[in-house]
PDB file of C-alpha atoms in Angstrom:
ATOM      1  CA  MET A  28     -17.063 -75.787  -8.767  1.00 86.00           C
ATOM      2  CA  SER A  29     -16.323 -72.112  -9.368  1.00 86.00           C
ATOM      3  CA  MET A  30     -19.153 -69.708 -10.255  1.00 89.00           C
ATOM      4  CA  ARG A  31     -18.040 -66.135 -10.834  1.00 89.00           C
ATOM      5  CA  LEU A  32     -20.278 -63.213 -11.606  1.00 91.00           C
ATOM      6  CA  GLU A  33     -19.301 -62.155 -15.120  1.00 95.00           C
ATOM      7  CA  VAL A  34     -21.808 -59.485 -16.196  1.00 97.00           C
ATOM      8  CA  ALA A  35     -24.400 -57.153 -14.691  1.00 97.00           C
ATOM      9  CA  VAL A  36     -27.128 -55.909 -17.056  1.00 98.00           C
ATOM     10  CA  ILE A  37     -27.893 -52.193 -16.996  1.00 98.00           C
ATOM     11  CA  PRO A  38     -31.165 -51.101 -18.651  1.00 98.00           C
ATOM     12  CA  VAL A  39     -30.790 -47.863 -20.625  1.00 98.00           C
ATOM     13  CA  THR A  40     -32.924 -45.778 -22.973  1.00 97.00           C
ATOM     14  CA  ASP A  41     -30.181 -44.422 -25.242  1.00 97.00           C
ATOM     15  CA  VAL A  42     -27.323 -46.838 -25.965  1.00 97.00           C
ATOM     16  CA  SER A  43     -24.984 -44.217 -27.438  1.00 97.00           C
ATOM     17  CA  ARG A  44     -25.514 -41.839 -24.516  1.00 98.00           C
ATOM     18  CA  ALA A  45     -24.848 -44.653 -22.022  1.00 98.00           C
ATOM     19  CA  LEU A  46     -21.736 -45.697 -23.949  1.00 98.00           C
ATOM     20  CA  ASP A  47     -20.415 -42.127 -23.885  1.00 98.00           C
ATOM     21  CA  PHE A  48     -21.121 -41.840 -20.146  1.00 98.00           C
ATOM     22  CA  TYR A  49     -19.406 -45.057 -19.094  1.00 98.00           C
ATOM     23  CA  GLN A  50     -16.431 -44.445 -21.380  1.00 98.00           C
ATOM     24  CA  SER A  51     -16.100 -40.962 -19.852  1.00 97.00           C
ATOM     25  CA  LEU A  52     -15.573 -42.755 -16.514  1.00 97.00           C
ATOM     26  CA  GLY A  53     -12.577 -44.549 -17.986  1.00 97.00           C
ATOM     27  CA  TRP A  54     -14.352 -47.875 -18.436  1.00 98.00           C
ATOM     28  CA  ARG A  55     -12.909 -50.168 -21.131  1.00 98.00           C
ATOM     29  CA  LEU A  56     -15.080 -50.952 -24.151  1.00 98.00           C
ATOM     30  CA  ASP A  57     -14.960 -54.743 -24.590  1.00 98.00           C
ATOM     31  CA  ALA A  58     -17.639 -55.238 -27.231  1.00 98.00           C
ATOM     32  CA  ASP A  59     -20.191 -53.364 -29.298  1.00 98.00           C
ATOM     33  CA  PHE A  60     -22.233 -55.727 -31.478  1.00 96.00           C
ATOM     34  CA  GLU A  61     -25.218 -54.603 -33.522  1.00 95.00           C
ATOM     35  CA  ALA A  62     -26.831 -57.695 -35.021  1.00 94.00           C
ATOM     36  CA  SER A  63     -29.981 -55.927 -36.206  1.00 95.00           C
ATOM     37  CA  PRO A  64     -31.908 -52.669 -35.714  1.00 94.00           C
ATOM     38  CA  ARG A  65     -33.585 -54.363 -32.714  1.00 96.00           C
ATOM     39  CA  PHE A  66     -30.471 -55.837 -31.084  1.00 97.00           C
ATOM     40  CA  ARG A  67     -27.273 -54.150 -29.943  1.00 98.00           C
ATOM     41  CA  LEU A  68     -25.051 -55.371 -27.120  1.00 98.00           C
ATOM     42  CA  VAL A  69     -22.403 -53.177 -25.514  1.00 98.00           C
ATOM     43  CA  GLN A  70     -20.001 -54.526 -22.895  1.00 98.00           C
ATOM     44  CA  LEU A  71     -17.753 -52.353 -20.739  1.00 98.00           C
ATOM     45  CA  THR A  72     -15.549 -53.088 -17.742  1.00 98.00           C
ATOM     46  CA  SER A  73     -14.628 -50.681 -14.977  1.00 96.00           C
ATOM     47  CA  PRO A  74     -10.917 -50.303 -14.154  1.00 95.00           C
ATOM     48  CA  GLY A  75      -9.615 -53.221 -12.091  1.00 93.00           C
ATOM     49  CA  SER A  76     -12.831 -55.252 -12.304  1.00 95.00           C
ATOM     50  CA  GLU A  77     -13.318 -58.802 -13.493  1.00 94.00           C
ATOM     51  CA  CYS A  78     -17.061 -58.230 -13.868  1.00 96.00           C
ATOM     52  CA  SER A  79     -18.443 -56.247 -16.805  1.00 98.00           C
ATOM     53  CA  ILE A  80     -21.714 -54.516 -17.616  1.00 98.00           C
ATOM     54  CA  HIS A  81     -23.992 -55.101 -20.595  1.00 97.00           C
ATOM     55  CA  PHE A  82     -26.533 -52.706 -22.015  1.00 98.00           C
ATOM     56  CA  GLY A  83     -28.077 -52.155 -25.395  1.00 98.00           C
ATOM     57  CA  ARG A  84     -31.265 -52.788 -27.373  1.00 97.00           C
ATOM     58  CA  GLY A  85     -33.106 -56.067 -26.979  1.00 97.00           C
ATOM     59  CA  ILE A  86     -30.997 -56.977 -23.931  1.00 96.00           C
ATOM     60  CA  THR A  87     -33.407 -56.782 -20.994  1.00 97.00           C
ATOM     61  CA  PRO A  88     -37.078 -56.042 -20.296  1.00 97.00           C
ATOM     62  CA  ALA A  89     -36.066 -54.164 -17.123  1.00 98.00           C
ATOM     63  CA  ALA A  90     -37.002 -50.489 -16.967  1.00 98.00           C
ATOM     64  CA  PRO A  91     -34.185 -47.997 -17.564  1.00 98.00           C
ATOM     65  CA  GLY A  92     -33.017 -46.602 -14.252  1.00 97.00           C
ATOM     66  CA  SER A  93     -33.965 -49.706 -12.267  1.00 98.00           C
ATOM     67  CA  ALA A  94     -30.450 -51.127 -11.761  1.00 97.00           C
ATOM     68  CA  HIS A  95     -28.591 -50.596  -8.494  1.00 97.00           C
ATOM     69  CA  ASN A  96     -25.037 -51.883  -8.162  1.00 96.00           C
ATOM     70  CA  TYR A  97     -21.932 -51.489  -6.017  1.00 96.00           C
ATOM     71  CA  LEU A  98     -18.400 -50.559  -7.018  1.00 97.00           C
ATOM     72  CA  VAL A  99     -15.700 -51.321  -4.456  1.00 96.00           C
ATOM     73  CA  VAL A 100     -12.869 -48.802  -4.118  1.00 97.00           C
ATOM     74  CA  THR A 101      -9.846 -48.686  -1.817  1.00 96.00           C
ATOM     75  CA  ASP A 102      -9.885 -44.882  -1.428  1.00 97.00           C
ATOM     76  CA  LEU A 103     -13.378 -43.406  -1.406  1.00 97.00           C
ATOM     77  CA  GLU A 104     -12.301 -39.756  -1.350  1.00 97.00           C
ATOM     78  CA  GLN A 105     -10.010 -40.305  -4.333  1.00 97.00           C
ATOM     79  CA  ALA A 106     -12.725 -42.191  -6.250  1.00 97.00           C
ATOM     80  CA  CYS A 107     -15.238 -39.392  -5.614  1.00 98.00           C
ATOM     81  CA  ALA A 108     -12.730 -36.742  -6.686  1.00 98.00           C
ATOM     82  CA  ASP A 109     -11.986 -38.689  -9.882  1.00 97.00           C
ATOM     83  CA  LEU A 110     -15.672 -38.981 -10.782  1.00 98.00           C
ATOM     84  CA  ILE A 111     -16.304 -35.311 -10.036  1.00 98.00           C
ATOM     85  CA  SER A 112     -13.353 -34.352 -12.262  1.00 97.00           C
ATOM     86  CA  ARG A 113     -15.098 -36.305 -15.038  1.00 97.00           C
ATOM     87  CA  GLY A 114     -18.293 -34.275 -14.597  1.00 97.00           C
ATOM     88  CA  VAL A 115     -20.255 -36.820 -12.555  1.00 98.00           C
ATOM     89  CA  GLU A 116     -22.516 -35.620  -9.732  1.00 98.00           C
ATOM     90  CA  VAL A 117     -21.496 -37.670  -6.682  1.00 98.00           C
ATOM     91  CA  SER A 118     -23.198 -37.691  -3.291  1.00 98.00           C
ATOM     92  CA  GLU A 119     -21.404 -36.665  -0.138  1.00 97.00           C
ATOM     93  CA  ILE A 120     -19.602 -39.493   1.640  1.00 98.00           C
ATOM     94  CA  TYR A 121     -21.750 -41.192   4.268  1.00 96.00           C
ATOM     95  CA  HIS A 122     -21.766 -44.165   6.604  1.00 94.00           C
ATOM     96  CA  ASN A 123     -24.574 -46.300   7.938  1.00 87.00           C
ATOM     97  CA  VAL A 124     -25.767 -46.197  11.518  1.00 85.00           C
ATOM     98  CA  TYR A 125     -28.141 -48.608  13.183  1.00 81.00           C
ATOM     99  CA  ASP A 126     -30.596 -47.686  15.907  1.00 77.00           C
ATOM    100  CA  ALA A 127     -32.872 -50.386  17.282  1.00 73.00           C
ATOM    101  CA  GLY A 128     -32.274 -52.486  14.175  1.00 77.00           C
ATOM    102  CA  VAL A 129     -33.134 -49.665  11.750  1.00 81.00           C
ATOM    103  CA  GLN A 130     -30.493 -48.549   9.249  1.00 82.00           C
ATOM    104  CA  ASP A 131     -29.973 -44.853   8.627  1.00 84.00           C
ATOM    105  CA  GLN A 132     -27.230 -42.765   7.034  1.00 87.00           C
ATOM    106  CA  ALA A 133     -24.934 -40.311   8.771  1.00 89.00           C
ATOM    107  CA  ASP A 134     -22.709 -37.713   7.143  1.00 94.00           C
ATOM    108  CA  GLY A 135     -19.037 -38.412   6.584  1.00 95.00           C
ATOM    109  CA  PRO A 136     -16.931 -41.549   6.413  1.00 95.00           C
ATOM    110  CA  ASP A 137     -17.201 -44.263   9.043  1.00 95.00           C
ATOM    111  CA  PRO A 138     -15.716 -42.713  12.212  1.00 94.00           C
ATOM    112  CA  GLU A 139     -13.709 -45.883  12.888  1.00 94.00           C
ATOM    113  CA  GLY A 140     -12.410 -46.101   9.315  1.00 92.00           C
ATOM    114  CA  ARG A 141     -13.694 -49.655   8.903  1.00 92.00           C
ATOM    115  CA  SER A 142     -13.790 -51.400   5.549  1.00 93.00           C
ATOM    116  CA  TYR A 143     -17.270 -51.926   4.082  1.00 93.00           C
ATOM    117  CA  ALA A 144     -18.640 -49.005   6.118  1.00 94.00           C
ATOM    118  CA  SER A 145     -18.186 -45.794   4.063  1.00 96.00           C
ATOM    119  CA  PHE A 146     -20.142 -44.985   0.914  1.00 97.00           C
ATOM    120  CA  ALA A 147     -20.957 -42.435  -1.772  1.00 98.00           C
ATOM    121  CA  SER A 148     -23.250 -42.762  -4.761  1.00 98.00           C
ATOM    122  CA  PHE A 149     -23.906 -41.544  -8.272  1.00 98.00           C
ATOM    123  CA  SER A 150     -26.269 -42.328 -11.131  1.00 98.00           C
ATOM    124  CA  ASP A 151     -25.900 -42.759 -14.867  1.00 98.00           C
ATOM    125  CA  PRO A 152     -27.985 -40.601 -17.261  1.00 97.00           C
ATOM    126  CA  ASP A 153     -30.923 -43.049 -16.977  1.00 98.00           C
ATOM    127  CA  GLY A 154     -30.905 -43.036 -13.169  1.00 98.00           C
ATOM    128  CA  ASN A 155     -29.269 -46.435 -12.693  1.00 98.00           C
ATOM    129  CA  GLY A 156     -27.677 -46.175  -9.267  1.00 98.00           C
ATOM    130  CA  TRP A 157     -24.087 -46.919  -8.329  1.00 98.00           C
ATOM    131  CA  VAL A 158     -22.879 -47.106  -4.740  1.00 97.00           C
ATOM    132  CA  LEU A 159     -19.174 -46.673  -4.112  1.00 98.00           C
ATOM    133  CA  GLN A 160     -18.131 -48.733  -1.092  1.00 97.00           C
ATOM    134  CA  GLU A 161     -14.709 -48.327   0.479  1.00 97.00           C
ATOM    135  CA  VAL A 162     -12.957 -51.634   1.216  1.00 96.00           C
ATOM    136  CA  GLN A 163      -9.350 -51.328   2.340  1.00 92.00           C
ATOM    137  CA  VAL A 164      -9.097 -54.772   3.915  1.00 88.00           C
ATOM    138  CA  ARG A 165     -11.344 -57.600   2.762  1.00 86.00           C
ATOM    139  CA  LEU A 166     -12.973 -59.938   5.240  1.00 83.00           C
ATOM    140  CA  PRO A 167     -11.401 -63.430   5.271  1.00 84.00           C
ATOM    141  CA  GLY A 168     -12.442 -65.585   2.324  1.00 78.00           C
ATOM    142  CA  ARG A 169     -13.540 -62.674   0.136  1.00 76.00           C
TER     143      ARG A 169
END
């Protein structure tokens, strides 16, 4: 039986501001339903994704800024440059290093250029975090 992740919920304080932000990234608006003054559901999908995000009023009890999600890109430098050109503050590219089982971050892309090993990050206006992860070649079965 197939079970695919369809939607991630992003808690926001200002629905219109969040809508403007995500549309400024080039995300497709799939739905914007306002059933009452207490309920509004917005759905957007990032380019190339089969999973969407929901936010709105009456959607989640989670605190705005508490979501942390990953976006997979094939070219991390290009993705960062695109976001910066859209006015988004993006972190420097980094990779993880492990010393005695402890994870830390080091500046720059993964020195070996491995998939799943180079990252950058940004946040939406509410502080919801997004990690960009470079994946050029997927592991088998993924």
